[in-house]
């Protein structure tokens, strides 16, 4: 998904209505990074839900980082500059989702960077590439928003149709 904007902002959205909880995203992430930065959690009601960094527009982790190690790239992806991180975990405490983790070997915080190395090669993040149901949408922010809205409308239409038939 691309646009004509010379400096597009990219985003990833996980459509939980399409996710089957298979764990392919987690396995692909672990294969690429040596650890999963997207983790599928089993909920108490039996649903498997993938959880990963939201790359928030107003990222509390960036605001809390005292050294500027937690930052954002030109496409809007929040990532860690390892050489600046002092391992204070302020980012972890500030994140409402508890996403950054302290790497015990390096004593620095780590988190999803939406596969920066793959994106530099013109590829999409591994989690989005591998998802068998296309539940993980990645691309230009405007296009992803439009696709997300369309998916919501489709889900609402199906729910209404099933309710009226039921």
Short mmCIF file of N, CA and C in Angstrom, two decimals:
data_model
loop_
_atom_site.label_atom_id
_atom_site.label_comp_id
_atom_site.label_asym_id
_atom_site.label_seq_id
_atom_site.Cartn_x
_atom_site.Cartn_y
_atom_site.Cartn_z
N UNK A 1 0.84 -1.18 0.00
CA UNK A 1 0.00 0.00 0.00
C UNK A 1 0.89 1.24 0.00
N UNK A 2 0.73 2.06 -0.98
CA UNK A 2 1.51 3.28 -1.04
C UNK A 2 0.62 4.44 -1.45
N UNK A 3 1.15 5.67 -1.27
CA UNK A 3 0.43 6.87 -1.68
C UNK A 3 1.39 7.75 -2.46
N UNK A 4 0.91 8.89 -2.94
CA UNK A 4 1.74 9.81 -3.69
C UNK A 4 2.48 10.78 -2.79
N UNK A 5 2.20 10.78 -1.49
CA UNK A 5 2.86 11.65 -0.52
C UNK A 5 4.35 11.28 -0.48
N UNK A 6 5.28 12.26 -0.65
CA UNK A 6 6.71 11.94 -0.62
C UNK A 6 7.21 11.50 0.76
N UNK A 7 6.51 11.87 1.83
CA UNK A 7 6.88 11.47 3.19
C UNK A 7 5.68 10.87 3.91
N UNK A 8 5.22 9.72 3.43
CA UNK A 8 4.02 9.15 4.05
C UNK A 8 4.29 8.64 5.46
N UNK A 9 3.25 8.66 6.28
CA UNK A 9 3.30 8.07 7.62
C UNK A 9 2.66 6.69 7.49
N UNK A 10 3.32 5.72 8.07
CA UNK A 10 2.83 4.35 7.98
C UNK A 10 2.28 3.91 9.32
N UNK A 11 1.39 2.94 9.26
CA UNK A 11 0.83 2.40 10.50
C UNK A 11 0.44 0.95 10.31
N UNK A 12 0.25 0.28 11.46
CA UNK A 12 -0.20 -1.11 11.46
C UNK A 12 -1.43 -1.17 12.34
N UNK A 13 -2.45 -1.86 11.85
CA UNK A 13 -3.68 -2.07 12.60
C UNK A 13 -3.94 -3.57 12.61
N UNK A 14 -4.37 -4.08 13.76
CA UNK A 14 -4.72 -5.50 13.85
C UNK A 14 -6.23 -5.60 13.92
N UNK A 15 -6.84 -6.17 12.90
CA UNK A 15 -8.28 -6.34 12.82
C UNK A 15 -8.66 -7.60 13.60
N UNK A 16 -9.13 -7.41 14.83
CA UNK A 16 -9.44 -8.56 15.68
C UNK A 16 -10.64 -9.36 15.17
N UNK A 17 -11.44 -8.76 14.30
CA UNK A 17 -12.55 -9.48 13.69
C UNK A 17 -12.08 -10.51 12.67
N UNK A 18 -10.89 -10.32 12.11
CA UNK A 18 -10.34 -11.26 11.14
C UNK A 18 -9.28 -12.18 11.73
N UNK A 19 -8.71 -11.79 12.87
CA UNK A 19 -7.65 -12.57 13.50
C UNK A 19 -8.20 -13.91 13.99
N UNK A 20 -7.48 -14.99 13.69
CA UNK A 20 -7.89 -16.33 14.14
C UNK A 20 -7.00 -16.83 15.29
N UNK A 21 -6.09 -15.97 15.75
CA UNK A 21 -5.24 -16.33 16.89
C UNK A 21 -4.27 -17.45 16.61
N UNK A 22 -3.84 -17.58 15.36
CA UNK A 22 -2.98 -18.70 14.97
C UNK A 22 -1.54 -18.58 15.46
N UNK A 23 -1.10 -17.36 15.77
CA UNK A 23 0.26 -17.16 16.25
C UNK A 23 1.31 -17.03 15.16
N UNK A 24 0.90 -17.00 13.90
CA UNK A 24 1.86 -16.85 12.81
C UNK A 24 2.65 -15.55 12.93
N UNK A 25 1.96 -14.48 13.34
CA UNK A 25 2.62 -13.18 13.49
C UNK A 25 3.72 -13.26 14.55
N UNK A 26 3.41 -13.91 15.65
CA UNK A 26 4.37 -14.06 16.74
C UNK A 26 5.58 -14.89 16.29
N UNK A 27 5.33 -15.98 15.59
CA UNK A 27 6.41 -16.85 15.11
C UNK A 27 7.29 -16.12 14.10
N UNK A 28 6.69 -15.37 13.18
CA UNK A 28 7.46 -14.64 12.18
C UNK A 28 8.31 -13.56 12.85
N UNK A 29 7.75 -12.87 13.82
CA UNK A 29 8.48 -11.83 14.55
C UNK A 29 9.67 -12.44 15.29
N UNK A 30 9.44 -13.55 15.96
CA UNK A 30 10.52 -14.21 16.69
C UNK A 30 11.61 -14.69 15.73
N UNK A 31 11.23 -15.18 14.56
CA UNK A 31 12.20 -15.64 13.57
C UNK A 31 13.08 -14.48 13.10
N UNK A 32 12.46 -13.32 12.83
CA UNK A 32 13.20 -12.17 12.32
C UNK A 32 14.06 -11.51 13.40
N UNK A 33 13.54 -11.41 14.62
CA UNK A 33 14.21 -10.63 15.67
C UNK A 33 14.85 -11.46 16.78
N UNK A 34 14.59 -12.77 16.79
CA UNK A 34 15.14 -13.60 17.86
C UNK A 34 14.29 -13.58 19.12
N UNK A 35 13.24 -12.78 19.10
CA UNK A 35 12.26 -12.70 20.19
C UNK A 35 11.00 -12.10 19.58
N UNK A 36 9.85 -12.45 20.11
CA UNK A 36 8.62 -11.88 19.54
C UNK A 36 8.30 -10.51 20.14
N UNK A 37 8.05 -9.54 19.28
CA UNK A 37 7.58 -8.23 19.73
C UNK A 37 6.09 -8.08 19.51
N UNK A 38 5.46 -9.13 19.00
CA UNK A 38 4.00 -9.24 18.96
C UNK A 38 3.71 -10.59 19.63
N UNK A 39 2.87 -10.59 20.64
CA UNK A 39 2.61 -11.81 21.41
C UNK A 39 1.11 -12.07 21.41
N UNK A 40 0.74 -13.31 21.11
CA UNK A 40 -0.66 -13.71 21.12
C UNK A 40 -0.99 -14.19 22.53
N UNK A 41 -1.93 -13.50 23.16
CA UNK A 41 -2.34 -13.83 24.53
C UNK A 41 -3.70 -14.51 24.52
N UNK A 42 -3.84 -15.58 25.31
CA UNK A 42 -5.12 -16.26 25.49
C UNK A 42 -5.89 -15.51 26.57
N UNK A 43 -7.09 -15.03 26.24
CA UNK A 43 -7.91 -14.29 27.20
C UNK A 43 -8.73 -15.26 28.05
N UNK A 44 -9.32 -14.75 29.11
CA UNK A 44 -10.12 -15.60 30.00
C UNK A 44 -11.39 -16.11 29.32
N UNK A 45 -11.80 -15.47 28.23
CA UNK A 45 -12.99 -15.96 27.52
C UNK A 45 -12.62 -16.84 26.34
N UNK A 46 -11.32 -17.22 26.26
CA UNK A 46 -10.89 -18.18 25.26
C UNK A 46 -10.47 -17.60 23.92
N UNK A 47 -10.43 -16.29 23.79
CA UNK A 47 -9.97 -15.70 22.54
C UNK A 47 -8.47 -15.47 22.59
N UNK A 48 -7.81 -15.68 21.45
CA UNK A 48 -6.38 -15.41 21.34
C UNK A 48 -6.22 -14.05 20.67
N UNK A 49 -5.58 -13.10 21.37
CA UNK A 49 -5.48 -11.72 20.90
C UNK A 49 -4.01 -11.32 20.78
N UNK A 50 -3.58 -10.89 19.59
CA UNK A 50 -2.20 -10.42 19.45
C UNK A 50 -2.04 -9.02 20.05
N UNK A 51 -0.96 -8.83 20.80
CA UNK A 51 -0.68 -7.54 21.42
C UNK A 51 0.73 -7.11 21.02
N UNK A 52 0.84 -5.87 20.57
CA UNK A 52 2.13 -5.32 20.18
C UNK A 52 2.07 -3.81 20.31
N UNK A 53 3.19 -3.17 20.10
CA UNK A 53 3.27 -1.71 20.20
C UNK A 53 2.28 -1.05 19.25
N UNK A 54 1.61 -0.02 19.75
CA UNK A 54 0.64 0.71 18.94
C UNK A 54 1.29 1.86 18.17
N UNK A 55 2.57 2.15 18.45
CA UNK A 55 3.27 3.27 17.81
C UNK A 55 2.40 4.52 17.90
N UNK A 56 2.01 4.82 19.12
CA UNK A 56 1.06 5.90 19.44
C UNK A 56 1.47 7.25 18.84
N UNK A 57 0.47 8.00 18.40
CA UNK A 57 0.72 9.35 17.89
C UNK A 57 1.30 10.24 18.98
N UNK A 58 0.79 10.11 20.18
CA UNK A 58 1.33 10.82 21.35
C UNK A 58 1.89 9.76 22.30
N UNK A 59 3.05 9.27 21.96
CA UNK A 59 3.62 8.13 22.67
C UNK A 59 4.17 8.51 24.04
N UNK A 60 3.53 8.01 25.12
CA UNK A 60 4.01 8.30 26.47
C UNK A 60 5.44 7.78 26.70
N UNK A 61 5.82 6.72 26.02
CA UNK A 61 7.17 6.17 26.20
C UNK A 61 8.23 7.17 25.73
N UNK A 62 7.94 7.87 24.64
CA UNK A 62 8.87 8.89 24.13
C UNK A 62 8.97 10.04 25.13
N UNK A 63 7.82 10.48 25.62
CA UNK A 63 7.80 11.60 26.56
C UNK A 63 8.51 11.26 27.87
N UNK A 64 8.45 10.01 28.30
CA UNK A 64 9.04 9.61 29.58
C UNK A 64 10.54 9.35 29.50
N UNK A 65 11.05 9.08 28.33
CA UNK A 65 12.46 8.69 28.19
C UNK A 65 13.38 9.88 28.49
N UNK A 66 14.23 9.76 29.52
CA UNK A 66 15.07 10.88 29.91
C UNK A 66 16.27 11.13 28.99
N UNK A 67 16.60 10.16 28.16
CA UNK A 67 17.80 10.30 27.32
C UNK A 67 17.49 10.50 25.84
N UNK A 68 16.22 10.44 25.46
CA UNK A 68 15.87 10.55 24.05
C UNK A 68 16.11 9.26 23.28
N UNK A 69 16.31 8.16 24.00
CA UNK A 69 16.52 6.87 23.34
C UNK A 69 15.25 6.38 22.65
N UNK A 70 14.12 6.66 23.27
CA UNK A 70 12.83 6.28 22.67
C UNK A 70 12.44 7.42 21.74
N UNK A 71 12.32 7.12 20.47
CA UNK A 71 12.08 8.17 19.48
C UNK A 71 11.19 7.65 18.36
N UNK A 72 11.04 8.46 17.32
CA UNK A 72 10.14 8.11 16.22
C UNK A 72 10.88 8.33 14.90
N UNK A 73 10.68 7.42 13.94
CA UNK A 73 11.31 7.62 12.64
C UNK A 73 10.39 8.47 11.74
N UNK A 74 10.86 8.87 10.57
CA UNK A 74 10.05 9.75 9.71
C UNK A 74 8.70 9.18 9.28
N UNK A 75 8.56 7.85 9.31
CA UNK A 75 7.28 7.23 8.95
C UNK A 75 6.34 7.11 10.14
N UNK A 76 6.76 7.54 11.33
CA UNK A 76 5.90 7.52 12.51
C UNK A 76 6.09 6.33 13.43
N UNK A 77 7.06 5.48 13.14
CA UNK A 77 7.30 4.29 13.94
C UNK A 77 8.13 4.65 15.18
N UNK A 78 7.65 4.22 16.35
CA UNK A 78 8.37 4.44 17.60
C UNK A 78 9.41 3.33 17.75
N UNK A 79 10.65 3.72 18.03
CA UNK A 79 11.72 2.74 18.20
C UNK A 79 12.73 3.21 19.25
N UNK A 80 13.67 2.33 19.61
CA UNK A 80 14.68 2.62 20.62
C UNK A 80 16.04 2.78 19.96
N UNK A 81 16.74 3.86 20.29
CA UNK A 81 18.14 4.01 19.90
C UNK A 81 18.94 3.37 21.04
N UNK A 82 19.39 2.16 20.81
CA UNK A 82 20.02 1.35 21.87
C UNK A 82 21.20 2.05 22.54
N UNK A 83 22.00 2.78 21.77
CA UNK A 83 23.19 3.42 22.34
C UNK A 83 22.86 4.54 23.32
N UNK A 84 21.62 5.04 23.28
CA UNK A 84 21.20 6.10 24.20
C UNK A 84 20.45 5.56 25.42
N UNK A 85 19.99 4.32 25.35
CA UNK A 85 19.16 3.76 26.42
C UNK A 85 20.01 3.42 27.63
N UNK A 86 19.54 3.85 28.81
CA UNK A 86 20.24 3.56 30.06
C UNK A 86 19.52 2.48 30.87
N UNK A 87 18.47 1.91 30.31
CA UNK A 87 17.75 0.82 30.98
C UNK A 87 16.97 1.23 32.20
N UNK A 88 16.56 2.49 32.28
CA UNK A 88 15.83 2.97 33.46
C UNK A 88 14.38 2.49 33.49
N UNK A 89 13.88 2.03 32.38
CA UNK A 89 12.52 1.49 32.21
C UNK A 89 11.42 2.54 32.37
N UNK A 90 11.75 3.81 32.28
CA UNK A 90 10.72 4.86 32.34
C UNK A 90 9.71 4.66 31.21
N UNK A 91 10.19 4.21 30.05
CA UNK A 91 9.29 3.98 28.91
C UNK A 91 8.29 2.87 29.23
N UNK A 92 8.75 1.82 29.87
CA UNK A 92 7.88 0.71 30.24
C UNK A 92 6.80 1.16 31.20
N UNK A 93 7.19 1.92 32.20
CA UNK A 93 6.22 2.39 33.19
C UNK A 93 5.24 3.38 32.59
N UNK A 94 5.67 4.14 31.58
CA UNK A 94 4.80 5.15 30.96
C UNK A 94 3.84 4.54 29.95
N UNK A 95 4.21 3.41 29.36
CA UNK A 95 3.39 2.79 28.31
C UNK A 95 2.15 2.15 28.93
N UNK A 96 0.95 2.57 28.48
CA UNK A 96 -0.27 2.00 29.06
C UNK A 96 -0.46 0.52 28.72
N UNK A 97 0.31 0.02 27.76
CA UNK A 97 0.20 -1.38 27.34
C UNK A 97 1.37 -2.23 27.84
N UNK A 98 2.33 -1.60 28.53
CA UNK A 98 3.48 -2.33 29.05
C UNK A 98 4.33 -2.97 27.97
N UNK A 99 4.46 -2.31 26.85
CA UNK A 99 5.13 -2.91 25.69
C UNK A 99 6.65 -2.95 25.77
N UNK A 100 7.34 -1.84 26.03
CA UNK A 100 8.82 -1.96 26.07
C UNK A 100 9.23 -2.98 27.13
N UNK A 101 10.33 -3.68 26.84
CA UNK A 101 10.84 -4.70 27.76
C UNK A 101 12.31 -4.41 28.02
N UNK A 102 12.79 -4.78 29.18
CA UNK A 102 14.21 -4.65 29.47
C UNK A 102 14.91 -5.92 28.99
N UNK A 103 15.85 -5.76 28.08
CA UNK A 103 16.66 -6.88 27.61
C UNK A 103 17.74 -7.13 28.67
N UNK A 104 17.71 -8.30 29.28
CA UNK A 104 18.62 -8.58 30.39
C UNK A 104 20.08 -8.65 29.95
N UNK A 105 20.32 -9.04 28.72
CA UNK A 105 21.70 -9.15 28.24
C UNK A 105 22.32 -7.77 28.02
N UNK A 106 21.58 -6.88 27.35
CA UNK A 106 22.13 -5.56 27.03
C UNK A 106 21.80 -4.50 28.07
N UNK A 107 20.86 -4.83 28.97
CA UNK A 107 20.39 -3.88 30.00
C UNK A 107 19.80 -2.62 29.37
N UNK A 108 19.18 -2.79 28.19
CA UNK A 108 18.49 -1.68 27.52
C UNK A 108 17.07 -2.13 27.18
N UNK A 109 16.22 -1.15 26.94
CA UNK A 109 14.84 -1.48 26.57
C UNK A 109 14.75 -1.81 25.09
N UNK A 110 13.86 -2.72 24.79
CA UNK A 110 13.63 -3.16 23.40
C UNK A 110 12.13 -3.17 23.15
N UNK A 111 11.75 -3.02 21.89
CA UNK A 111 10.34 -3.06 21.50
C UNK A 111 10.23 -3.21 20.00
N UNK A 112 9.04 -3.38 19.53
CA UNK A 112 8.75 -3.49 18.10
C UNK A 112 9.19 -2.21 17.38
N UNK A 113 9.86 -2.38 16.25
CA UNK A 113 10.21 -1.24 15.40
C UNK A 113 9.60 -1.43 14.00
N UNK A 114 8.55 -2.22 13.95
CA UNK A 114 7.87 -2.57 12.69
C UNK A 114 8.88 -3.03 11.64
N UNK A 115 9.80 -3.88 12.07
CA UNK A 115 10.79 -4.50 11.19
C UNK A 115 11.54 -3.46 10.35
N UNK A 116 12.22 -2.57 11.05
CA UNK A 116 12.96 -1.48 10.38
C UNK A 116 13.87 -2.01 9.28
N UNK A 117 14.55 -3.13 9.55
CA UNK A 117 15.47 -3.66 8.55
C UNK A 117 14.73 -4.14 7.30
N UNK A 118 13.56 -4.72 7.45
CA UNK A 118 12.76 -5.14 6.29
C UNK A 118 12.20 -3.92 5.55
N UNK A 119 11.73 -2.93 6.32
CA UNK A 119 11.18 -1.73 5.69
C UNK A 119 12.24 -0.98 4.89
N UNK A 120 13.50 -0.99 5.36
CA UNK A 120 14.59 -0.35 4.60
C UNK A 120 14.78 -1.02 3.24
N UNK A 121 14.41 -2.31 3.17
CA UNK A 121 14.52 -3.06 1.92
C UNK A 121 13.27 -2.95 1.06
N UNK A 122 12.31 -2.14 1.51
CA UNK A 122 11.07 -1.96 0.77
C UNK A 122 10.02 -3.03 1.05
N UNK A 123 10.25 -3.82 2.09
CA UNK A 123 9.32 -4.88 2.46
C UNK A 123 8.43 -4.41 3.60
N UNK A 124 7.40 -5.19 3.88
CA UNK A 124 6.50 -4.86 4.99
C UNK A 124 6.91 -5.67 6.22
N UNK A 125 6.46 -5.26 7.41
CA UNK A 125 6.79 -6.02 8.62
C UNK A 125 6.40 -7.50 8.50
N UNK A 126 7.20 -8.35 9.13
CA UNK A 126 6.99 -9.80 9.03
C UNK A 126 5.61 -10.21 9.50
N UNK A 127 5.10 -9.59 10.56
CA UNK A 127 3.78 -9.97 11.10
C UNK A 127 2.69 -9.75 10.05
N UNK A 128 2.76 -8.64 9.33
CA UNK A 128 1.75 -8.34 8.31
C UNK A 128 1.93 -9.24 7.09
N UNK A 129 3.17 -9.51 6.74
CA UNK A 129 3.44 -10.34 5.56
C UNK A 129 2.96 -11.77 5.73
N UNK A 130 3.05 -12.29 6.95
CA UNK A 130 2.75 -13.71 7.19
C UNK A 130 1.29 -13.98 7.55
N UNK A 131 0.56 -12.97 7.99
CA UNK A 131 -0.80 -13.18 8.50
C UNK A 131 -1.69 -13.86 7.45
N UNK A 132 -2.19 -15.07 7.74
CA UNK A 132 -2.96 -15.82 6.74
C UNK A 132 -4.36 -15.25 6.47
N UNK A 133 -4.89 -14.43 7.37
CA UNK A 133 -6.23 -13.87 7.16
C UNK A 133 -6.20 -12.38 6.81
N UNK A 134 -4.99 -11.83 6.64
CA UNK A 134 -4.83 -10.39 6.39
C UNK A 134 -5.45 -9.55 7.50
N UNK A 135 -5.39 -10.07 8.73
CA UNK A 135 -5.91 -9.33 9.88
C UNK A 135 -4.98 -8.18 10.25
N UNK A 136 -3.70 -8.30 9.90
CA UNK A 136 -2.73 -7.24 10.19
C UNK A 136 -2.58 -6.39 8.94
N UNK A 137 -3.03 -5.16 9.07
CA UNK A 137 -3.00 -4.23 7.94
C UNK A 137 -1.84 -3.28 8.16
N UNK A 138 -0.95 -3.16 7.18
CA UNK A 138 0.18 -2.25 7.28
C UNK A 138 0.28 -1.44 5.99
N UNK A 139 0.53 -0.15 6.14
CA UNK A 139 0.75 0.68 4.97
C UNK A 139 0.59 2.14 5.28
N UNK A 140 0.40 2.92 4.23
CA UNK A 140 0.22 4.36 4.35
C UNK A 140 -0.96 4.63 5.28
N UNK A 141 -0.77 5.54 6.22
CA UNK A 141 -1.76 5.83 7.25
C UNK A 141 -3.15 6.11 6.68
N UNK A 142 -3.25 6.95 5.67
CA UNK A 142 -4.55 7.29 5.10
C UNK A 142 -5.23 6.07 4.49
N UNK A 143 -4.46 5.25 3.81
CA UNK A 143 -5.02 4.05 3.17
C UNK A 143 -5.46 3.03 4.22
N UNK A 144 -4.64 2.86 5.26
CA UNK A 144 -4.99 1.92 6.33
C UNK A 144 -6.25 2.37 7.06
N UNK A 145 -6.37 3.68 7.31
CA UNK A 145 -7.59 4.20 7.95
C UNK A 145 -8.82 3.90 7.09
N UNK A 146 -8.73 4.13 5.79
CA UNK A 146 -9.86 3.87 4.90
C UNK A 146 -10.24 2.39 4.89
N UNK A 147 -9.23 1.52 4.80
CA UNK A 147 -9.49 0.08 4.79
C UNK A 147 -10.11 -0.36 6.13
N UNK A 148 -9.61 0.21 7.23
CA UNK A 148 -10.15 -0.13 8.55
C UNK A 148 -11.61 0.28 8.66
N UNK A 149 -11.94 1.47 8.18
CA UNK A 149 -13.33 1.94 8.21
C UNK A 149 -14.24 1.02 7.39
N UNK A 150 -13.74 0.60 6.24
CA UNK A 150 -14.52 -0.30 5.39
C UNK A 150 -14.77 -1.63 6.10
N UNK A 151 -13.74 -2.15 6.76
CA UNK A 151 -13.89 -3.42 7.48
C UNK A 151 -14.90 -3.29 8.62
N UNK A 152 -14.88 -2.16 9.33
CA UNK A 152 -15.84 -1.93 10.41
C UNK A 152 -17.25 -1.89 9.85
N UNK A 153 -17.43 -1.18 8.74
CA UNK A 153 -18.76 -1.09 8.12
C UNK A 153 -19.25 -2.48 7.71
N UNK A 154 -18.35 -3.29 7.16
CA UNK A 154 -18.73 -4.66 6.76
C UNK A 154 -19.14 -5.49 7.98
N UNK A 155 -18.38 -5.37 9.07
CA UNK A 155 -18.71 -6.12 10.29
C UNK A 155 -20.06 -5.69 10.85
N UNK A 156 -20.31 -4.38 10.87
CA UNK A 156 -21.60 -3.89 11.35
C UNK A 156 -22.74 -4.38 10.46
N UNK A 157 -22.52 -4.38 9.15
CA UNK A 157 -23.56 -4.83 8.22
C UNK A 157 -23.88 -6.31 8.45
N UNK A 158 -22.81 -7.13 8.62
CA UNK A 158 -23.02 -8.56 8.87
C UNK A 158 -23.77 -8.77 10.19
N UNK A 159 -23.38 -8.02 11.23
CA UNK A 159 -24.04 -8.16 12.53
C UNK A 159 -25.51 -7.79 12.43
N UNK A 160 -25.80 -6.73 11.72
CA UNK A 160 -27.21 -6.29 11.58
C UNK A 160 -27.99 -7.32 10.78
N UNK A 161 -27.39 -7.83 9.69
CA UNK A 161 -28.08 -8.80 8.84
C UNK A 161 -28.36 -10.07 9.63
N UNK A 162 -27.37 -10.56 10.40
CA UNK A 162 -27.56 -11.76 11.20
C UNK A 162 -28.59 -11.55 12.29
N UNK A 163 -28.64 -10.34 12.90
CA UNK A 163 -29.61 -10.02 13.93
C UNK A 163 -31.04 -10.03 13.36
N UNK A 164 -31.19 -9.45 12.19
CA UNK A 164 -32.52 -9.36 11.58
C UNK A 164 -33.02 -10.73 11.13
N UNK A 165 -32.10 -11.61 10.75
CA UNK A 165 -32.50 -12.96 10.34
C UNK A 165 -32.76 -13.87 11.54
N UNK A 166 -32.06 -13.55 12.66
CA UNK A 166 -32.08 -14.42 13.83
C UNK A 166 -33.39 -14.42 14.50
#
